[in-house]
Coordinates of C-alpha atoms in Angstrom, one line a residue:
X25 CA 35.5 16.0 108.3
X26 CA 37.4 16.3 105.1
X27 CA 41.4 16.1 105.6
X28 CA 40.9 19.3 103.2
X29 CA 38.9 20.7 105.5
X30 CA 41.0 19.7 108.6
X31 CA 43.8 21.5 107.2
X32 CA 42.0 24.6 106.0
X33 CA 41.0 25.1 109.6
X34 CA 44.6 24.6 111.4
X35 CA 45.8 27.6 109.1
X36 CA 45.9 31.3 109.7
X37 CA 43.7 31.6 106.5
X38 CA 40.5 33.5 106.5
X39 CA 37.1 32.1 105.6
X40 CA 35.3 32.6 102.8
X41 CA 31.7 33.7 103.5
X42 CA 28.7 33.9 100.7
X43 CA 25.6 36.3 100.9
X44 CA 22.9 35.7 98.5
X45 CA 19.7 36.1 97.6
X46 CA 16.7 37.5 95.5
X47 CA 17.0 40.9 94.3
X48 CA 15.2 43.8 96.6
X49 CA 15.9 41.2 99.8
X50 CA 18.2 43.4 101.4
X51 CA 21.7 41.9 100.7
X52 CA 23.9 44.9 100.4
X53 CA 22.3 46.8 103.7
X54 CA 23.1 43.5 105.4
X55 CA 26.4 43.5 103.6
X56 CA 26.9 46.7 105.1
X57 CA 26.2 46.4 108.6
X58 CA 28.8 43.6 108.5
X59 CA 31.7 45.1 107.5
X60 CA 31.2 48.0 109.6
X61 CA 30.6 46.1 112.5
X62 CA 33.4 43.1 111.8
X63 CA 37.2 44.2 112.4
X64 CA 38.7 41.0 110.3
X65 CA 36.3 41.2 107.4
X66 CA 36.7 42.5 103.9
X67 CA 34.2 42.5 100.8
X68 CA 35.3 41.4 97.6
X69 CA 33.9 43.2 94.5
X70 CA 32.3 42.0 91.6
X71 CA 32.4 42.6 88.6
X72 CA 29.6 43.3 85.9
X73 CA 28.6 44.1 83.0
X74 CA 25.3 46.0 83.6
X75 CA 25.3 50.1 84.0
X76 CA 26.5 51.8 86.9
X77 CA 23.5 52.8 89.0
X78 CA 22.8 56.4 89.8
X79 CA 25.1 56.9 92.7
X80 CA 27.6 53.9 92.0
X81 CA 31.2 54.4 91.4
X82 CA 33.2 52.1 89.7
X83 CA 35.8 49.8 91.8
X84 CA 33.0 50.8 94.9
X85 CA 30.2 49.0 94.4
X86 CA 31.1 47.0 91.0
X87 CA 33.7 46.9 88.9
X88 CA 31.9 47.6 85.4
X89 CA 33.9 46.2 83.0
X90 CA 32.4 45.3 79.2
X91 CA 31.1 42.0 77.6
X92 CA 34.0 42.1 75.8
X93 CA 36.5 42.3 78.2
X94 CA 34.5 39.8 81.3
X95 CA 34.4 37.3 78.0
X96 CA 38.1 37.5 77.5
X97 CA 38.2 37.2 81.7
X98 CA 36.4 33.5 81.1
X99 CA 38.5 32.5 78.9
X100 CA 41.5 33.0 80.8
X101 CA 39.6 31.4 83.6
X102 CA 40.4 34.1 86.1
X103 CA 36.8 33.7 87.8
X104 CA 36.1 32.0 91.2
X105 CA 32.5 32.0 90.2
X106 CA 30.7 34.0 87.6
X107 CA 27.1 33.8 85.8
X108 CA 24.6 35.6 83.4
X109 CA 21.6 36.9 85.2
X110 CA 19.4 39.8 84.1
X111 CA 20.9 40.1 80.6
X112 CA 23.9 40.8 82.0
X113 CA 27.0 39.3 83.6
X114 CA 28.3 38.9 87.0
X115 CA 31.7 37.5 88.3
X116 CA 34.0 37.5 91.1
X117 CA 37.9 37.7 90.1
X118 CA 40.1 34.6 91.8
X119 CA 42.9 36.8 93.0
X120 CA 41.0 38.7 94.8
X121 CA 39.4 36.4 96.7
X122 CA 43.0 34.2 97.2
X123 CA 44.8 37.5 98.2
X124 CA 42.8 38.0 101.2
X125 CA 42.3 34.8 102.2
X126 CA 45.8 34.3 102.4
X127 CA 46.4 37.1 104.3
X128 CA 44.6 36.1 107.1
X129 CA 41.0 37.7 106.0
X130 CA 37.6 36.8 106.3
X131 CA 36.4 37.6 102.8
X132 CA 32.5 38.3 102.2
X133 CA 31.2 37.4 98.7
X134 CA 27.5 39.0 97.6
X135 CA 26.7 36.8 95.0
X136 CA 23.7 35.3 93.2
X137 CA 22.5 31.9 93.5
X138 CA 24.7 30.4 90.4
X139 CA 27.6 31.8 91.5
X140 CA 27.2 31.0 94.9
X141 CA 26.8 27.2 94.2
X142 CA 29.8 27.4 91.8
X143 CA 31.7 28.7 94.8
X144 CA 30.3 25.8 96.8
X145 CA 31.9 23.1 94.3
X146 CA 35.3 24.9 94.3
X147 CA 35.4 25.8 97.8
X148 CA 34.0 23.4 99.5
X149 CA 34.4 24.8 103.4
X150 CA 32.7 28.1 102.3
X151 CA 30.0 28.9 104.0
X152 CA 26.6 30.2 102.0
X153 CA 23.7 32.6 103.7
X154 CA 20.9 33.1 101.8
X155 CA 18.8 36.0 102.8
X156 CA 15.2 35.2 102.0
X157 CA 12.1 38.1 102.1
X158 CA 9.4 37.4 104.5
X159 CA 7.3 37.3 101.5
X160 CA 7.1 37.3 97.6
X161 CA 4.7 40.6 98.0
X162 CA 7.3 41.9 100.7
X163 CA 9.6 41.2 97.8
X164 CA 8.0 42.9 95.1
X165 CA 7.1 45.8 97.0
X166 CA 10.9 46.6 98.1
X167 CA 11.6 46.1 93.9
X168 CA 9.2 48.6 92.9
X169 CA 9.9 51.0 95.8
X170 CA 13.5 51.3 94.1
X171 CA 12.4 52.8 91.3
X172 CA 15.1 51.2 89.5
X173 CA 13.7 48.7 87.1
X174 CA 11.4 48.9 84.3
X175 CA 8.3 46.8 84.9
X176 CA 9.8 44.2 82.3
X177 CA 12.7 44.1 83.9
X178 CA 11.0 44.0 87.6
X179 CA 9.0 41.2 86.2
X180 CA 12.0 39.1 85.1
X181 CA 13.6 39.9 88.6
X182 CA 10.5 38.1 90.3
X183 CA 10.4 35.4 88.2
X184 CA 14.4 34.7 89.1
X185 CA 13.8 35.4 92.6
X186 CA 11.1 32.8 92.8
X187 CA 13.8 30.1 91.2
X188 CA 16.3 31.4 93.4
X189 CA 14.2 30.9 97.0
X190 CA 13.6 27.2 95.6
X191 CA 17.3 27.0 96.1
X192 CA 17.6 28.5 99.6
X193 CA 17.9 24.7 101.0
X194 CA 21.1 24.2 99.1
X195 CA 22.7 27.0 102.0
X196 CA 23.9 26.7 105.1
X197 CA 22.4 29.1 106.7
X198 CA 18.9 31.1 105.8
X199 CA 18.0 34.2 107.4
X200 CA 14.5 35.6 106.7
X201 CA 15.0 39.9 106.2
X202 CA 11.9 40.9 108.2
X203 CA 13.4 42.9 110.7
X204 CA 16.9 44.7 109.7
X205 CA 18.0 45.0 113.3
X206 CA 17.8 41.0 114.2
X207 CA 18.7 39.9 110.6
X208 CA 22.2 42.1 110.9
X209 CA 22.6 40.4 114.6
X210 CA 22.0 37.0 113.0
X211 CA 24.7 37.8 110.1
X212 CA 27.1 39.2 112.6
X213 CA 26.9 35.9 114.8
X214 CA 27.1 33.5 111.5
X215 CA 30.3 35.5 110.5
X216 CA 31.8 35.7 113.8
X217 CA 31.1 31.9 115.1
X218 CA 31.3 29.5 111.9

C-alpha cells in the first residue's frame, strides 16, 4: 500500500466513489437507489454543456452551463475530470468534490469513461464501478425506449458504448445491470464496504 494511500485511510475524509458506464445502462437509477439508501453519501453534480432534458432542472441533475463559460472553467483548471462526449462537454468542478470529501463525505461521481480514468490518475484511492448492460441489444433497446435521441445520435451513443465496455477492465468493480433489485444491492455493498 501507497504511504498516500496509508494516510488517506487514517483520516476522517470520505471516499470518493465513481459510477460509469454506457449510456441507457442504468447509471442514474442505480445512482439513485444509493443515495436514498446511504446516510453518509452525497452526489456531486456535473456540469454540461448539452440541453436540459425534458424534466431536468438546472443545479438538479446538471449544471448547464455554456461552451463558453466550461472553456473558460479549463482554463482556470478548476476541473477534477472533464471530457467531450456526444458533441458536448462534461465536467466535474474540484471544489466540489474537495468540499465534501473534507467534510467527512462519501462523494459519488457519475461519470463517463474519460473522466473516470482522469479521476483515477489524480486520485488514485478512488474507487471506479462500471455498470455494464447484459447485452449490446439490451443496450440499444433501453436507448431507443427513451425516446430521447435521434437515430444519429442513438447510433453515435452505441458506437461509444461499445469503446467504453472495452474499458470496463480498467475498474475496480463491474456490475452487470440485469436485474435492478440485485445490481442496487451490489452498489450498496461496494459503497458501504470498500
Amino acid at each position: 500500500m501507497k504511504e498516500y494511500e496509508s494516510r488517506y485511510k487514517m483520516s476522517n475524509k470520505g471516499k470518493l466513489f465513481v459510477l460509469s458506464g454506457p449510456s441507457g445502462v442504468g447509471k442514474g437509477t442505480l445512482r439513485e437507489h444509493a443515495l436514498n439508501d446511504l446516510s453518509n453519501l452525497v452526489y456531486s453534480i456535473s456540469c454540461t454543456t448539452r440541453k436540459p432534458r425534458e424534466g431536468e432542472t438546472d443545479g438538479i441533475e446538471y449544471r448547464f452551463i455554456t461552451h463558453e463559460k466550461f472553456e473558460e472553467d479549463i482554463r482556470q483548471n478548476l476541473f477534477l475530470e472533464y471530457a467531450h462526449v456526444h458533441s458536448d462537454y462534461y465536467g466535474t468542478l474540484k471544489a466540489d468534490v474537495e468540499r465534501e470529501l473534507e467534510a467527512g463525505k462519501n462523494v459519488l461521481l457519475e461519470i463517463d469513461v474519460q473522466g473516470a480514468l482522469q479521476v483515477r490518475d489524480k486520485i488514485p484511492e478512488a474507487v471506479l464501478i462500471f455498470v455494464a448492460p447484459p447485452s449490446i441489444e439490451t443496450l440499444e433497446s433501453r436507448l431507443r425506449n427513451r425516446n430521447t435521441e435521434s437515430e444519429e445520435a442513438l447510433r453515435v451513443r452505441l458506437s461509444n458504448a461499445a469503446k467504453e465496455l472495452d474499458l470496463q477492465n480498467e475498474y475496480d468493480y463491474i456490475i452487470v445491470n440485469d436485474d435492478l433489485d440485485k445490481a442496487c444491492e451490489e452498489l450498496r455493498r461496494i459503497i458501504h464496504d470498500d
